Structures are given as structure tokens and as C-alpha cells.
Amino acid sequence: MDTTVYVPLDGMGAGSPAVRARSLTKTYGKGEAEVHALAGVDVDFAEGRFTAIMGPSGSGKSTLMHLLAGLDSATSGQAFLGTTDITRLGDRDLTALRRDRVGFVFQQFNLLPMFTAEQNITLPVELAGGTVDQAWFATLVETLGLRDRLSHRPGELSGGQQQRVAIARALIAQPDVVFADEPTGNLDSRSGAEVLSFLRRSVRELGRTIIMVTHDPAAAAYADRVVLIADGKIAGDITDPTPEAALAGLDALRTLEPSVAVGGDA
Amino acid sequence: MPGTRFPTARLTLGQMRRSAGRLTAAGVAIAIGTAFVTVTLLAGDLINRTARDMIAAEYATADLVLSVDDPEGLTRYDDAAVTAIADLDGVAAVQPLAAFWGDLRHAGKGSYQVFVPAPSHESLSPLELTEGTWPARSGQIAIPPSVVERLGVGVGDTVTLQRSVYPDEAETAQGGTGEGSVEGEAEMVEPVAQTDELEITGVTSDPYGAFTGTGGAVAATAGDVAAWTAEEGADVSYEEVLVALDEPLTGTEVPADLRDALAGAAAATGMAADHVAVETTEARAAAKTIEQTGGQDLVFMVFVLTFAAVALLVAGLVITNTFQVLVAQRTGTLALLRCIGAGTGQLYRSVLLEAAILGALASLAGVAVGAVLTQVALLVAPSFDLGIPLPSAISLTATAVVLPLLVGIAVTVLAALSPARAATRVAPLAALRPADAPTLRGRAGRLRAVLTTLATVGGFGLLGLGAALGLAERPDVGLLAGVAGGAISFVGVVLGSVLWLPKVTAAMGRLVNRSGPSARLAVANTLRNPRRTAATSTALLIGVTLVTMMSTGAAGARQSADTMIDSEFATDIIVAPGSDETIDEVRSAVADVEGLAASTAIAGSFVTLGDVSDLSVNAVEPDALPGVINTPEEAAKLTTGTILLTEGAATSLRVADGGTITATGPDGTLDLTVAVTTAGPLNRIITTTDLAVLDADAVPHAVWARLATGADATTVLSDVQDATGAVDDGAMVIGPAAQAAQFRQVVDVILGIVVGLLAVAVVIAVIGVTNTLSLSVIERTRESATLRAIGLSKGQLRRMLAVEGTLIAGVGAGVGILLGVLYGWAGSVTALSLMGDVQLVVPWTDLAVVVGISLVAGLVASVLPARAAARTSPVAALAVE
Ligand SMILES: Nc1ncnc2c1ncn2[C@@H]1O[C@H](COP(=O)(O)OP(=O)(O)O)[C@@H](O)[C@H]1O
Ligand SMILES: [Mg+2]
């Protein structure tokens, strides 16, 4: 089924790829107004790792994530979740995929205001018609420090708490991969740091795979690896980044010609 | 704001353009309401014009109509006056309007007809000849198609006219006729039946519908009509005389000299000149229409406009909801405007201006739709052969255009008042931090709770009082109290619904909650905006309550009428032969009619009961009686040796149930046991065996018959009429069963019309449900996208909205049905108690239909919003606004 030749990229960490993009292209508009949001992206994301996608505003980070998660359709190229080419799936299969194999964390939390934290967390399982794995639920609640907040509604939670509920919701179905788009964008720096360390703990302690989009080098430094993107193309790769290395990478993207690799580790 | 003119209008227009889609449903609701008003006004005008046209049709194309203007109403034109007018110079012809009623008969069939004089001039006749000739001499007539059909006759045939002749005193004194009239004073003169053979010379048509109400008219010579009228003992004189002039009248005024000449001619024959009114045909028709309709058209308008008001009220609820959502959605913008200096008054006016513009546009559309609908109905109507000549085009009167417009704008602006107030509560600070949408709570809510509870409790109290008064046989006062109580309590229920309806919704929600995640989401969604949901349910509740009330009331009325008719008219059909000789033929003729279960002969005589002489008694075979009676258990009381008496008859004869009464007839005396019956027609009934003892010569004088189950009362009745008519011209057939069927039909037709009128409100309410769902869907775009992103399928999303729709509709329908049955019962008890014991009927079928329609409507209402929601890409969840 999968005939694409797997080409490992430099700087890859341990583990087999959970998500891959091959010549992934996304073009918005036509003619004059044509925007190449993604101009042929090849990238692998390892399983059991916390990867950050970083780049300047408008570089195509969100677009890449949408395509990898099957939220939007590609203009050309392929995106694989494990061995599944999700660019070929219809809405029904994509819904099934989102239920079982993909989790999301949003910048604006997007909790349902009329449900309690607990109801929000278990909602994906309920939608799929499954039963909640109580042990896993307990683990998540402990890890994310939500024990005392379960009966609260989103309106009664701080931003950081809301985002932790959202992370629990993303993880409840034990998905293959969790996508997070600017998860700290709406948080103050303390709550942001808290959320990021919870994301990292989810990977380290719970063995999850997380791909996070951010434009913030400090946030990117929490990841195991940073993929740099500029003008819709992969522009670099930093393994085990520090905030300084991430910032340097971002600065290089701004000053240098696009598509010139600035990677390397710090 | 003095000095600074904040551009309210520009702001309003900008806001409207952005919210155009959201305003559409609200606009449609108002448009339907105003279309309703427009149609009503146009229909009222049409009815008026039709009535006027029918009255004018009688005047044909006469130039002038002479009528009497006599406050005492005594003046008439006699033949001398008519002749004098006809002899005037310039008068081509005159035609007094005369009518004589008589029974035309042929081969056992009869047709009661109005006879008018054959025209003296072609412009003076509303009738036109379609075949043959006008009657030229006495004994000739021209008949309308209805008589041709009913009697099966045509030109050249001869028919019989049966009429009453009141012999004058001279003749009576010669001892011509009955024994009874010999000693009598003038008033005691008995009419004598007179028959004339008439020759049919022509067939007429009534192209302008002058005789629509009477199924055409028979034309006879003026002399015959006058003679018959005179022989009936009536004056030969006229209230109106048509005049055709040599020179047709120009202009709309009657020239003074012409008026004087006509009045002078009439005065010369003894009339008071100032009692002679001379008018043009148009002027006379208009005046007479007002005289004859006597404000009935106004009653019709008020009746229908009541339902239009209900529809507009419901539309108002939809408007309020829409504006509340709009204001909530604009919180940010409004706060920003406040930050940069907009005053609360400006924001208030901006919302109201928006409502006024919406109201004006929607009302314009409504008026246009209403006018088009009415015109289309007019174009289609002739194909239904209504028998009434309708105008071919509506006339757009100023009232029919301006009134709906004003009402539509007023309703929209009024409905927007409370959302506009909410807009003024947006604090400038809200621009800086996301805040909950402004809502009206606090004192207003508490005041509302107190007032609506008072109204509801007090109203239901009054309603109960009305029912009690009804039971106490004071339905007049009872109805007054009941109607007032019903109205007050319903206002309380409707205005208070936002306070308690959410709780009902929550309870209903708990029931559907278990059926899966879509349902749980739906229930949670309906409860997050309790006021909006309540207002939407209330819109439907209003319509459902009224529909249910009507059908419950109608069911009660039908039931009571059935019970009453069963006891008042214990038999379905009664046949009385024209004379005692034909009784046997009539009996066998009736026995042969299909659709009758049984028939039996009734004999009668006059006897003395106790100390009261000359009482009629009826006699029947006791075995046969139960078969022809609707109350067999009453009939079973008759055995040889008993007499059935009603309670009242027993009391006045001073006997009790089981007592004995002595009956004395011409041939014998019997002691009869009294059995009291509730069935009126069984009063003073004995067995034929007993009657034979009292009066050996007693003969049957009537036949009672009962319908077979399932037979159509009206059809069987006319079959019986035809069958008996064939053997006995004078036979009289009475059909209580047909009356009952007719009554039921009338009730059903009225119910149908009322429900039809209320349906408009229900349609608007359903639009309201769609509107609320659509607005929610728009508001919840991010949320829907999130749900899609975390695994909600498109199907589940649609199901969620379907459950929301049915839940909102179901709550409205459920509560509405409860209220409606309650009101219907209260009304039945209050109004119908006089007719006997009222049974509280629940029209289950009707209720099932109402619930079914409501649920389906709720479901259908969710289709469009669900499609919009399903189109939302999950990407929208990630979008940053
Ligand atoms: N729906 C869209 N229609 C048109 N252009 C879009 C759309 N979404 C994104 N773009 C364009 O694609 C490019 C990449 O956008 P995005 O992936 O959102 O960038 P990032 O998340 O890195 O800020 C930008 O130039 C943006 O303007
Ligand atoms: Mg982005």
C-alpha cells in the first residue's frame, strides 16, 4: 500500500515516524491572489517525541498542521498518519481518524461552556460511543493536576486550567498524535510555562506524540526537536533546542534567504 | 447629544448589512403577519363589493331607483304611482321590484321559488332569457335552471303552483271552507291551499347573481305576481321602482328637475313627495349595502383580524429573539462605540431604527405577497363554482396597504424595545475584556414573576368561576368571566414563560438525555440560553394552545349536540303523510328506502288524561319502538298498560313515576301505569293495543324511521323525501338525523376555518424555531468546529440540531396542549351546560396530529441550520478571531 520510499532526514531523534509529509503543497486563491502557503514540504515526525514547528507569522505553520491532521485538504502531495495516507480519506474516515488517532489542543482552548471539566474531557470518547478508560482518566487528571477542578465549568477555570483540561481532552482517547496550535498564545507566561511542561510530561511520562505549532522560541525550547519553516518550506531543524538556539534559528530565517538550512544543534 | 451628531443612521445601516442573513427569518415572520392582515382587509373589501354587486345586480341597468325615505317606513309605491311615473315624459319604462313566494311542484317533487314580474324593459331586468320566450299572458312562466334540474321540466311543460289563498271575509261568511273559521274574527281566517297550472315558456339565467340567495327566480307576468300577492292577503305595493330613461343619465347626480318631476308624479297619486327618494343605481346600491350588511362585514374583519393579531404577536416573539441575539453578538462593537463617545440613547435609537427599517421592508413584502395571494385566489375561485359572482380584481385600498405597513413596523419596533434596552447596558469596559452578553435580570425579572403569577392564578380563578356559573345555568355571566379569565391567565402564562418554561425544558431534556451524545449535547445547548429557548417555545405554545382549545371545544360541542339531539329528537326521520288516506303507501315507500334500519307507524288520538282533556297521545307497537329510537333503554319502558311521560308532563298531570293515571277516550277508559322518560318525543306514548281500547277508530298518522349505522343522513333524508313525495304530494319529512349531521358539519367547518387561521401563527412559530437554531448555529461556529475536530460526525451534528429543534417544539406543543385542553374544557362547561351534562372530551386524534406536526416542524426547522453547521470546517475551531 505504502510505496513511498522513506528517506530519513538529518537530525532525526529516536523512534519510527508517526507523521510524515511528502511534497505537501497547499495553494490558496487563484491567479493574482495565489498564495503558496505550503510549497512542497517533506518532513517526518517521530513517535513518542515532542516536536515544535516554528517559523515567522504567515510562514505556513498552521497550514502544515491542518493538513497533517486531516482538517484541511492538500492541493497536492501526501500526508501520512502512521501508514495511512490521510489526503485520500473522505469525511467519514477522517471523523473516525479524529476520534481514535488524533487529538487537538487549540489556542483558544475551545472547551464547551455548558459542560464541566470532566464532561469536556470525556466528550471525545462519548462521541465515539466508547467507554472511558477510568485508569487512564485518573492518570491524566493526576498528571495534569485537575483533580479538584473536575466539576467546574470552563467559565470558572483560569486560562491555564482550561488549557490543561483541553490537553486531557486531547489525550483521553489515547491518540497516535496530538496537534497543538499555539497552545500558549492566549496564556500569560507563567500559565504558558505550566502548560508546556505538562505537554512535555505527557510525552515523557505517558509516552504520547505531540506536534506543536508556535512562533515563540521559549515555547519551542520545551520540545525535543524544532522544525523551522519559512515561506511554506522546511527551513531547518534543531534537535534538543534551547530557547537561545530556537531564537537564533528564527532570527536566521528572518535575515537569511529562505530555504537555507540553519539547523544544527546548540 | 447637542453639538455632536453621531451618525446613528449610518451605523444602523452598516450593522444591518453585516447581519442581513440573521435578519431574514425575522423579516419573513413579520412579512407573513402583515400579509395576513393585508389579505383580511382585501377580503373584507371584496366581500363588501360582492354584496354591493349582488344588490346592484337586482337593479339591472336601470338609470334610476326610486325608493322611499320615510322614517316610519309606511310609505309604498302603489300601482297608480308606478303608472303615473311611467307616463312621465322622458321615462322609457318602469319596473316595480316585487317578489312572491310559492311552491312549484311536478311529479312528486317540489321547489320553493321566488316569482318576479317579467321585465317591462330590457334594461330593467337582472334575468336574461336563455331559451324560449318571456311569459306573455297569465299562467305562463319562465324558470331558472335550478328548477329545470330539480323538477326535471322544460319549455312547453306544465307545472303546478301551490300557494296559499286567504279568502276575504265576504267569502268566508258564505261558509266556503273550514269549520274552524266560521265563528272567527278576521285574524282567525285560515288560508286555503290553491293550485294553478302554469305553462313554462322560457328558461332564464341570472348572469349578475341578483338571485344567488334563492337559486334564481321564476318570471311571471306582472299581473299574475300582483294577483297572487293580493290573494295571499298582502298589499300590492312596492318599496323600490326601477326607472329607465329615454336619454341615459350623464353624470353621477340626479338632475333636480327630474327628481322633482318624479316626486311630483308620485305625489299626484297621494304619496308624500318628500318620501320619494330618487337615486342613481350606484348610489342606491351603496346605500342599501350598508343598510343590509349592517356592520356584519366589520364583525368578520374583527374576527379574522384577531387571528392576524395572534400571528403578529408570535412574529413579535421571533423579532425579539433575533434582536436579542444580534445585540449579544455585537457586544464588542457596541462597547467600542461607547468607548469612542456614543451615548446610550444613540445605541438605543440605532437598534430601534434598525427594527423600523426591517419592519418597513418586511411589511412591504408582506403587503405585496398578501395582494398577490388574494388576486390569485380571485382568479382561481371561479373554477370552484361558488355560485357567487366575484369581482375579477382586488382593489388596493389605502387602508389595505397603509394599515398593514404601520402595524408591521409598530410590531417590529415594539418587539425590539427590550433588546434595545439591553444594548444600552453594554459597558464601555466590555470592549477591553470579553464579557457575557448583556441580559435583563434583577428587578424586572422579579416584577415579571410577581405580575405573571398574579395574572395566571387570578385568570384561572376567573376561568373556574366562569365554569361554575355555567354549571349554575348562568352561561351569560359565566362566559364573560370565563373569556376574561382565559385571556388574563393566558397573558400571564405567555409573559411568564421565560421564567418557568426552561425548567420544563430541563425536565424534558433529562428524558432524552440518555439517548446518546448528540442528544446530550442538544439538551445542554437548549439549556444554555433559557430565555431564547423559552421565547421560541412560547411562540409555538401560543398557536398550539389556541388550536387545541378550539378542537377540544368543538369536540365538546359535537358531543353535547349529539346528546341533546338524541333526547330531543329520539328518531332519525319522521314522515307525516299529507292525509290519513296515504299512510299505507307512505309506510311502504319509507320501508323500501335503503339506508334505514327500521321504521314503524305511529297512531294517535285525543284522550283525557287524569282531569286534563283533549291531550294528544301517540301509540306504537312496543316491540317495534326500540328499533326506531336512539335511546332504546327509554323505549324499553313501554309495555301494555303503561304510558310514558316526561318529567315535566308527569308533574303537570300530578302523577309520579310508577303511579297510575286514568285515560279516557271516545271508546273506553284505562288505568295506565306512569313510566317517566327522559326522551322528549316519547312523551304520552302508549301501546297500539291500549289505544285501540281508548279509540277504536285511531289510525296511524306518522312513520318513524331510524338510520342504518354508517348511512349518510342527508342522502337518506332526500331519498325518503323523494320516495314519499312520489306517493303523496303533501307528505312532510323531518330529519333530526340530518339536522344533527348538519350541525356536526357546521362545527367542523367553523373549526376548520379557525384552525386554518391559527395555522398562520403556527407557521410563523416554526420559522421562529428555525431562526433560533440558525442564530445558535452561527454563534456556535467555533464550537461546532471544535466538536468536529474532536470526533463529532456530520450526522451527529445534524442529529444534535434535530433534537434541539424537536425539544424546543415539543415543549411548546406539550405545554400548549395541556393548556388548550384545560381552556377547551372550561369553555365547554361554561357555554354548553345548558344543553345538558357536558362530557369532558379529549380529542385524541386532533391532539396526536398537533403533536406530530409540531415535532415534525421542529425537525424540519433544524434542517437548514444543520446543513449550515455541517458545512463548517473543523479548521474554524483553530481560527483566531
Ligand atoms: N484560508 C486562507 N485563504 C487564503 N490564504 C490563506 C488562508 N489561510 C492561510 N492563508 C495564507 O497562507 C499563508 C500561511 O498561513 P498560516 O499557515 O496560517 O501561517 P502561520 O500559521 O504560520 O502564521 C499565509 O500567507 C496566509 O495568509
Ligand atoms: Mg497560525
PDB file of N, CA and C in Angstrom, chain B residues 314-346:
ATOM      1  N   VAL B 314     -46.902  36.384  17.653  1.00  0.00           N
ATOM      2  CA  VAL B 314     -45.887  35.337  17.525  1.00  0.00           C
ATOM      3  C   VAL B 314     -44.690  35.864  16.734  1.00  0.00           C
ATOM      4  N   ALA B 315     -44.982  36.619  15.668  1.00  0.00           N
ATOM      5  CA  ALA B 315     -43.893  37.207  14.882  1.00  0.00           C
ATOM      6  C   ALA B 315     -43.055  38.131  15.761  1.00  0.00           C
ATOM      7  N   GLY B 316     -43.733  38.863  16.647  1.00  0.00           N
ATOM      8  CA  GLY B 316     -43.030  39.757  17.563  1.00  0.00           C
ATOM      9  C   GLY B 316     -42.035  38.995  18.425  1.00  0.00           C
ATOM     10  N   LEU B 317     -42.442  37.813  18.882  1.00  0.00           N
ATOM     11  CA  LEU B 317     -41.525  36.997  19.688  1.00  0.00           C
ATOM     12  C   LEU B 317     -40.279  36.629  18.885  1.00  0.00           C
ATOM     13  N   VAL B 318     -40.501  36.291  17.613  1.00  0.00           N
ATOM     14  CA  VAL B 318     -39.365  35.943  16.752  1.00  0.00           C
ATOM     15  C   VAL B 318     -38.424  37.141  16.620  1.00  0.00           C
ATOM     16  N   ILE B 319     -39.028  38.323  16.436  1.00  0.00           N
ATOM     17  CA  ILE B 319     -38.231  39.552  16.298  1.00  0.00           C
ATOM     18  C   ILE B 319     -37.399  39.788  17.571  1.00  0.00           C
ATOM     19  N   THR B 320     -38.068  39.695  18.718  1.00  0.00           N
ATOM     20  CA  THR B 320     -37.362  39.940  19.978  1.00  0.00           C
ATOM     21  C   THR B 320     -36.151  39.022  20.097  1.00  0.00           C
ATOM     22  N   ASN B 321     -36.388  37.756  19.803  1.00  0.00           N
ATOM     23  CA  ASN B 321     -35.289  36.792  19.865  1.00  0.00           C
ATOM     24  C   ASN B 321     -34.136  37.197  18.975  1.00  0.00           C
ATOM     25  N   THR B 322     -34.470  37.554  17.738  1.00  0.00           N
ATOM     26  CA  THR B 322     -33.433  37.887  16.775  1.00  0.00           C
ATOM     27  C   THR B 322     -32.604  39.067  17.259  1.00  0.00           C
ATOM     28  N   PHE B 323     -33.304  40.109  17.718  1.00  0.00           N
ATOM     29  CA  PHE B 323     -32.567  41.295  18.134  1.00  0.00           C
ATOM     30  C   PHE B 323     -31.752  41.035  19.402  1.00  0.00           C
ATOM     31  N   GLN B 324     -32.288  40.176  20.273  1.00  0.00           N
ATOM     32  CA  GLN B 324     -31.518  39.870  21.468  1.00  0.00           C
ATOM     33  C   GLN B 324     -30.181  39.223  21.073  1.00  0.00           C
ATOM     34  N   VAL B 325     -30.256  38.284  20.117  1.00  0.00           N
ATOM     35  CA  VAL B 325     -29.039  37.610  19.663  1.00  0.00           C
ATOM     36  C   VAL B 325     -28.101  38.608  18.995  1.00  0.00           C
ATOM     37  N   LEU B 326     -28.686  39.471  18.154  1.00  0.00           N
ATOM     38  CA  LEU B 326     -27.848  40.450  17.447  1.00  0.00           C
ATOM     39  C   LEU B 326     -27.108  41.342  18.431  1.00  0.00           C
ATOM     40  N   VAL B 327     -27.840  41.812  19.430  1.00  0.00           N
ATOM     41  CA  VAL B 327     -27.204  42.695  20.415  1.00  0.00           C
ATOM     42  C   VAL B 327     -26.093  41.944  21.149  1.00  0.00           C
ATOM     43  N   ALA B 328     -26.373  40.701  21.503  1.00  0.00           N
ATOM     44  CA  ALA B 328     -25.355  39.907  22.200  1.00  0.00           C
ATOM     45  C   ALA B 328     -24.122  39.753  21.326  1.00  0.00           C
ATOM     46  N   GLN B 329     -24.364  39.496  20.033  1.00  0.00           N
ATOM     47  CA  GLN B 329     -23.226  39.287  19.142  1.00  0.00           C
ATOM     48  C   GLN B 329     -22.439  40.565  18.921  1.00  0.00           C
ATOM     49  N   ARG B 330     -23.118  41.697  19.090  1.00  0.00           N
ATOM     50  CA  ARG B 330     -22.442  42.960  18.816  1.00  0.00           C
ATOM     51  C   ARG B 330     -21.854  43.595  20.064  1.00  0.00           C
ATOM     52  N   THR B 331     -21.863  42.840  21.164  1.00  0.00           N
ATOM     53  CA  THR B 331     -21.394  43.428  22.418  1.00  0.00           C
ATOM     54  C   THR B 331     -20.081  44.177  22.228  1.00  0.00           C
ATOM     55  N   GLY B 332     -19.144  43.526  21.549  1.00  0.00           N
ATOM     56  CA  GLY B 332     -17.827  44.134  21.353  1.00  0.00           C
ATOM     57  C   GLY B 332     -17.923  45.456  20.623  1.00  0.00           C
ATOM     58  N   THR B 333     -18.643  45.462  19.503  1.00  0.00           N
ATOM     59  CA  THR B 333     -18.793  46.679  18.706  1.00  0.00           C
ATOM     60  C   THR B 333     -19.468  47.772  19.509  1.00  0.00           C
ATOM     61  N   LEU B 334     -20.547  47.378  20.196  1.00  0.00           N
ATOM     62  CA  LEU B 334     -21.294  48.364  20.984  1.00  0.00           C
ATOM     63  C   LEU B 334     -20.397  48.986  22.048  1.00  0.00           C
ATOM     64  N   ALA B 335     -19.606  48.141  22.714  1.00  0.00           N
ATOM     65  CA  ALA B 335     -18.719  48.645  23.760  1.00  0.00           C
ATOM     66  C   ALA B 335     -17.695  49.594  23.160  1.00  0.00           C
ATOM     67  N   LEU B 336     -17.194  49.239  22.009  1.00  0.00           N
ATOM     68  CA  LEU B 336     -16.215  50.095  21.332  1.00  0.00           C
ATOM     69  C   LEU B 336     -16.830  51.452  21.020  1.00  0.00           C
ATOM     70  N   LEU B 337     -18.085  51.411  20.512  1.00  0.00           N
ATOM     71  CA  LEU B 337     -18.776  52.657  20.192  1.00  0.00           C
ATOM     72  C   LEU B 337     -18.940  53.508  21.450  1.00  0.00           C
ATOM     73  N   ARG B 338     -19.242  52.844  22.564  1.00  0.00           N
ATOM     74  CA  ARG B 338     -19.385  53.583  23.818  1.00  0.00           C
ATOM     75  C   ARG B 338     -18.044  54.204  24.196  1.00  0.00           C
ATOM     76  N   CYS B 339     -16.946  53.452  23.982  1.00  0.00           N
ATOM     77  CA  CYS B 339     -15.608  53.952  24.300  1.00  0.00           C
ATOM     78  C   CYS B 339     -15.301  55.217  23.529  1.00  0.00           C
ATOM     79  N   ILE B 340     -15.737  55.263  22.264  1.00  0.00           N
ATOM     80  CA  ILE B 340     -15.382  56.424  21.453  1.00  0.00           C
ATOM     81  C   ILE B 340     -16.457  57.485  21.496  1.00  0.00           C
ATOM     82  N   GLY B 341     -17.413  57.372  22.436  1.00  0.00           N
ATOM     83  CA  GLY B 341     -18.283  58.507  22.707  1.00  0.00           C
ATOM     84  C   GLY B 341     -19.743  58.381  22.355  1.00  0.00           C
ATOM     85  N   ALA B 342     -20.178  57.205  21.960  1.00  0.00           N
ATOM     86  CA  ALA B 342     -21.600  57.061  21.659  1.00  0.00           C
ATOM     87  C   ALA B 342     -22.400  57.034  22.956  1.00  0.00           C
ATOM     88  N   GLY B 343     -23.513  57.760  22.978  1.00  0.00           N
ATOM     89  CA  GLY B 343     -24.362  57.771  24.164  1.00  0.00           C
ATOM     90  C   GLY B 343     -25.309  56.588  24.162  1.00  0.00           C
ATOM     91  N   THR B 344     -25.859  56.241  25.344  1.00  0.00           N
ATOM     92  CA  THR B 344     -26.795  55.107  25.401  1.00  0.00           C
ATOM     93  C   THR B 344     -28.004  55.373  24.516  1.00  0.00           C
ATOM     94  N   GLY B 345     -28.452  56.627  24.507  1.00  0.00           N
ATOM     95  CA  GLY B 345     -29.616  56.972  23.695  1.00  0.00           C
ATOM     96  C   GLY B 345     -29.369  56.682  22.227  1.00  0.00           C
ATOM     97  N   GLN B 346     -28.135  56.953  21.795  1.00  0.00           N
ATOM     98  CA  GLN B 346     -27.822  56.716  20.380  1.00  0.00           C
ATOM     99  C   GLN B 346     -27.840  55.238  20.044  1.00  0.00           C
TER     100      GLN B 346
END
